[in-house]
Amino acid sequence: MNTPPIIGIDLGTTNSEVAFVHETRPEILRDGDDGILPSCVGVDDDGRLIVGTTARNQAVAYPERTVLSVKREMGKEKEIPLAEKRYTPQEISALILKELKEKAEKIMGRGVGHAVITVPAYFTDAQRQATKEAGAIAGLEVVRIINEPTAAALAYEGSHAGDERRTILVYDLGGGTFDVSIVQIEDRVVEVLASTGDNRLGGDDFDERIIQWLVRELKQQHHLDVTENRAVMARLKSCAEKAKVELSQAATTRIEADHIAEDIHLSVALTREAFEGMIREEIDRTMQSVTKALQDAGITPGDIDRILLVGGSSRIPMISNMLKDKLKIDPSKEIDPDLCVALGAGIQAAREMGIDTSGVLIDITPYTFGTSAAEFNDEGLDPHVFVPLIKRNTKLPVSHTETFYTMVDNQDLALIQVFQGEESNALDNILIGSYRFDLSNSEAGSMITLKYDLDLNGILKLEAVEKETGRTLNAVIDNVFACEDPDRVRTSQEKINGFSSMGAAAKPGKAHSGEDTIPPDITDTLTLAREKLDVASKEDQDEIIDLMEEITDAVEDKNFEKARIICDELEDLLFYID
Ligand code: ADP
Ligand code: MG
């Protein structure tokens, strides 16, 4: 613990982040924010230096007192005017680094004097030297400069102890730069085989395409020319970026800005398809760079083991589709493309401190989670339709609610099941939880809402609510990312939670028919078991729960004979518990 802490920094053209290994995992340091600091420095109305979001927000309105993309100037002998003063590129970068250093100190509660900083693979010695100087000005000794694609590869592969050689293509599209690199990792050593790209291509250009389109729309619809009006152009820029980001999720979006001129309001729809048309040429160019990188490295597409998407703009869906078409592999996007490089820098920083890391905490769910429900389709009643509530690749934490309806009058129970998988027949997926929910015998079509909450630690909370009565069932399943072995993921705790709030009879799915109620003798045994569960020893609890589950399963199969045999066994056990 005497080793001085070393932080990892992605000093980006558009955005910067800082990471630190906590225990064994690199984490982005967040101070109640998303951890992303715009690489932007400015002077505010009162003449004070500002760094980050506030500086970025004033950039279009006050360009003369804002500096953007200083990274492009690194290594050049020049001075950058800012308000009345002049600064070297290193000094401006140092202001950004200082902001990150202070944030790290605040969060870690101690002084930080050392850092690993990433730079593009093509950076010259002079540019690397300038980056080190920026660190020194900010009070950070730069213990190592590493290449951005190397950091990205470390974030993805750093935890794999495997020593077989892997060849990785890193496609990094940021705000103003595009880099594609081929890296090879072997024995935990990463080497950049080739790196190419375009340092004048990125998300800003895509925003600009949308802005130009909006300017044309305003001209055509309202005969209004806003190009000289900085305040309006600033608003169009933020609308454009917002629309672009939305189109990475949605097929269409609406851009709205009131009072562009006195009584003129902007309101236009933009489809993903139209946006793709605007940027296709640029994306095509990036694909040509991919080909060039492969050639430079002397390899063919078949040699690539993995494609990593890095940089905020790599979220544009067209990009992964085109890469997949071209290289015949699905690009990996488990690690947030905005944070990937900083996390890799954090891993390298830990190595410098002599700490072994266990890899990046994946912050998206690798699996789909859902429930089973009955549904009428063309072929009649399908009792086991898989209804996904949380889809694979969704960012965590996430919460989703679906509504279900009872199927018959007087339905008194619903079996709420949790499955992991992608198959449309729920039974082909892995069952990781099963809970009986006592209903109030209301009429068919009564509403039940089912909510899943999944957090970063793989804890899945579910809540079912009978709308009419407010009756609620809560359960918690731990460790759902370790789903390979379904029996292992259920902890006693969730089992108890589930059982203690359950009703007396069940049938799978959202819709249940009343005729399948459990015979009263079996229900009595289950009720007794629930009562004794609280006072039983931990060992007995586990056994009781297992038997209760076996009974439920037998009842589900309508094998009441088997259920009764297990009931006898359960009763024997309960007899000794007081
Ligand atoms: P840099 O490496 O240049 O510092 P980043 O990797 O932080 O940049 O990328 C910033 C760019 O990513 C910005 O242009 C931003 O608008 C864009 N971006 C962020 N999220 C998305 C998204 N979901 N879809 C498309 N572009 C995005
Ligand atoms: Mg970047």
PDB file of N, CA and C in Angstrom, residues 7 24 69 75 155 161 165-166 170 175 262 317 320 402 427 462 485 498 519 526 535 566:
ATOM      1  N   ILE A   7      -2.717   6.748 -11.930  1.00  0.00           N
ATOM      2  CA  ILE A   7      -4.002   6.761 -12.630  1.00  0.00           C
ATOM      3  C   ILE A   7      -3.775   6.564 -14.127  1.00  0.00           C
ATOM      4  N   THR A  24      -9.050  -5.161  -7.933  1.00  0.00           N
ATOM      5  CA  THR A  24      -8.335  -5.681  -9.102  1.00  0.00           C
ATOM      6  C   THR A  24      -8.917  -5.185 -10.420  1.00  0.00           C
ATOM      7  N   SER A  69     -10.272  20.682 -29.234  1.00  0.00           N
ATOM      8  CA  SER A  69      -9.368  19.789 -29.988  1.00  0.00           C
ATOM      9  C   SER A  69      -7.901  20.200 -29.920  1.00  0.00           C
ATOM     10  N   GLY A  75       2.755  19.021 -29.867  1.00  0.00           N
ATOM     11  CA  GLY A  75       4.026  18.832 -30.549  1.00  0.00           C
ATOM     12  C   GLY A  75       4.365  19.948 -31.514  1.00  0.00           C
ATOM     13  N   ALA A 155      -7.903  -3.516 -22.399  1.00  0.00           N
ATOM     14  CA  ALA A 155      -9.197  -3.512 -21.720  1.00  0.00           C
ATOM     15  C   ALA A 155      -9.963  -4.784 -22.057  1.00  0.00           C
ATOM     16  N   ALA A 161      -5.478 -14.732 -19.214  1.00  0.00           N
ATOM     17  CA  ALA A 161      -4.102 -15.137 -18.953  1.00  0.00           C
ATOM     18  C   ALA A 161      -3.571 -15.951 -20.134  1.00  0.00           C
ATOM     19  N   ARG A 165      -1.491 -16.401 -29.305  1.00  0.00           N
ATOM     20  CA  ARG A 165      -1.424 -15.116 -29.979  1.00  0.00           C
ATOM     21  C   ARG A 165      -2.794 -14.748 -30.570  1.00  0.00           C
ATOM     22  N   ARG A 166      -3.205 -13.498 -30.346  1.00  0.00           N
ATOM     23  CA  ARG A 166      -4.473 -13.055 -30.918  1.00  0.00           C
ATOM     24  C   ARG A 166      -4.267 -11.776 -31.704  1.00  0.00           C
ATOM     25  N   VAL A 170      -8.674  -2.781 -34.190  1.00  0.00           N
ATOM     26  CA  VAL A 170      -9.294  -1.747 -33.359  1.00  0.00           C
ATOM     27  C   VAL A 170      -9.790  -0.625 -34.275  1.00  0.00           C
ATOM     28  N   GLY A 175     -14.561  12.010 -31.972  1.00  0.00           N
ATOM     29  CA  GLY A 175     -15.241  13.233 -32.361  1.00  0.00           C
ATOM     30  C   GLY A 175     -14.633  13.891 -33.591  1.00  0.00           C
ATOM     31  N   GLU A 262     -38.047  35.086 -34.566  1.00  0.00           N
ATOM     32  CA  GLU A 262     -39.162  35.509 -33.720  1.00  0.00           C
ATOM     33  C   GLU A 262     -40.311  34.497 -33.609  1.00  0.00           C
ATOM     34  N   PRO A 317     -24.857   2.347 -35.859  1.00  0.00           N
ATOM     35  CA  PRO A 317     -25.064   0.939 -36.207  1.00  0.00           C
ATOM     36  C   PRO A 317     -24.531   0.546 -37.587  1.00  0.00           C
ATOM     37  N   SER A 320     -20.951  -1.106 -37.432  1.00  0.00           N
ATOM     38  CA  SER A 320     -20.753  -2.526 -37.100  1.00  0.00           C
ATOM     39  C   SER A 320     -21.288  -3.419 -38.216  1.00  0.00           C
ATOM     40  N   GLU A 402     -43.119  -5.179 -17.982  1.00  0.00           N
ATOM     41  CA  GLU A 402     -44.058  -5.665 -18.997  1.00  0.00           C
ATOM     42  C   GLU A 402     -45.386  -5.938 -18.304  1.00  0.00           C
ATOM     43  N   LEU A 427     -39.013 -22.894 -22.628  1.00  0.00           N
ATOM     44  CA  LEU A 427     -38.443 -24.115 -22.051  1.00  0.00           C
ATOM     45  C   LEU A 427     -37.093 -24.482 -22.655  1.00  0.00           C
ATOM     46  N   LEU A 462     -36.867  -8.940  -9.133  1.00  0.00           N
ATOM     47  CA  LEU A 462     -38.118  -8.911  -9.866  1.00  0.00           C
ATOM     48  C   LEU A 462     -39.264  -8.551  -8.938  1.00  0.00           C
ATOM     49  N   ASP A 485     -24.610 -22.706 -15.175  1.00  0.00           N
ATOM     50  CA  ASP A 485     -25.130 -23.775 -14.332  1.00  0.00           C
ATOM     51  C   ASP A 485     -26.297 -23.219 -13.520  1.00  0.00           C
ATOM     52  N   GLY A 498     -38.669 -15.645  -2.492  1.00  0.00           N
ATOM     53  CA  GLY A 498     -39.693 -16.057  -3.444  1.00  0.00           C
ATOM     54  C   GLY A 498     -40.777 -16.844  -2.745  1.00  0.00           C
ATOM     55  N   PRO A 519     -53.828 -29.830  -5.070  1.00  0.00           N
ATOM     56  CA  PRO A 519     -54.701 -30.454  -4.066  1.00  0.00           C
ATOM     57  C   PRO A 519     -54.386 -29.892  -2.680  1.00  0.00           C
ATOM     58  N   LEU A 526     -46.989 -27.328   1.994  1.00  0.00           N
ATOM     59  CA  LEU A 526     -46.192 -26.171   1.563  1.00  0.00           C
ATOM     60  C   LEU A 526     -46.356 -25.004   2.537  1.00  0.00           C
ATOM     61  N   VAL A 535     -37.552 -20.374  10.974  1.00  0.00           N
ATOM     62  CA  VAL A 535     -36.864 -20.816  12.188  1.00  0.00           C
ATOM     63  C   VAL A 535     -35.861 -21.937  11.923  1.00  0.00           C
ATOM     64  N   ILE A 566     -42.840 -36.571  -2.368  1.00  0.00           N
ATOM     65  CA  ILE A 566     -41.857 -35.593  -1.878  1.00  0.00           C
ATOM     66  C   ILE A 566     -42.407 -34.858  -0.658  1.00  0.00           C
TER      67      ILE A 566
END
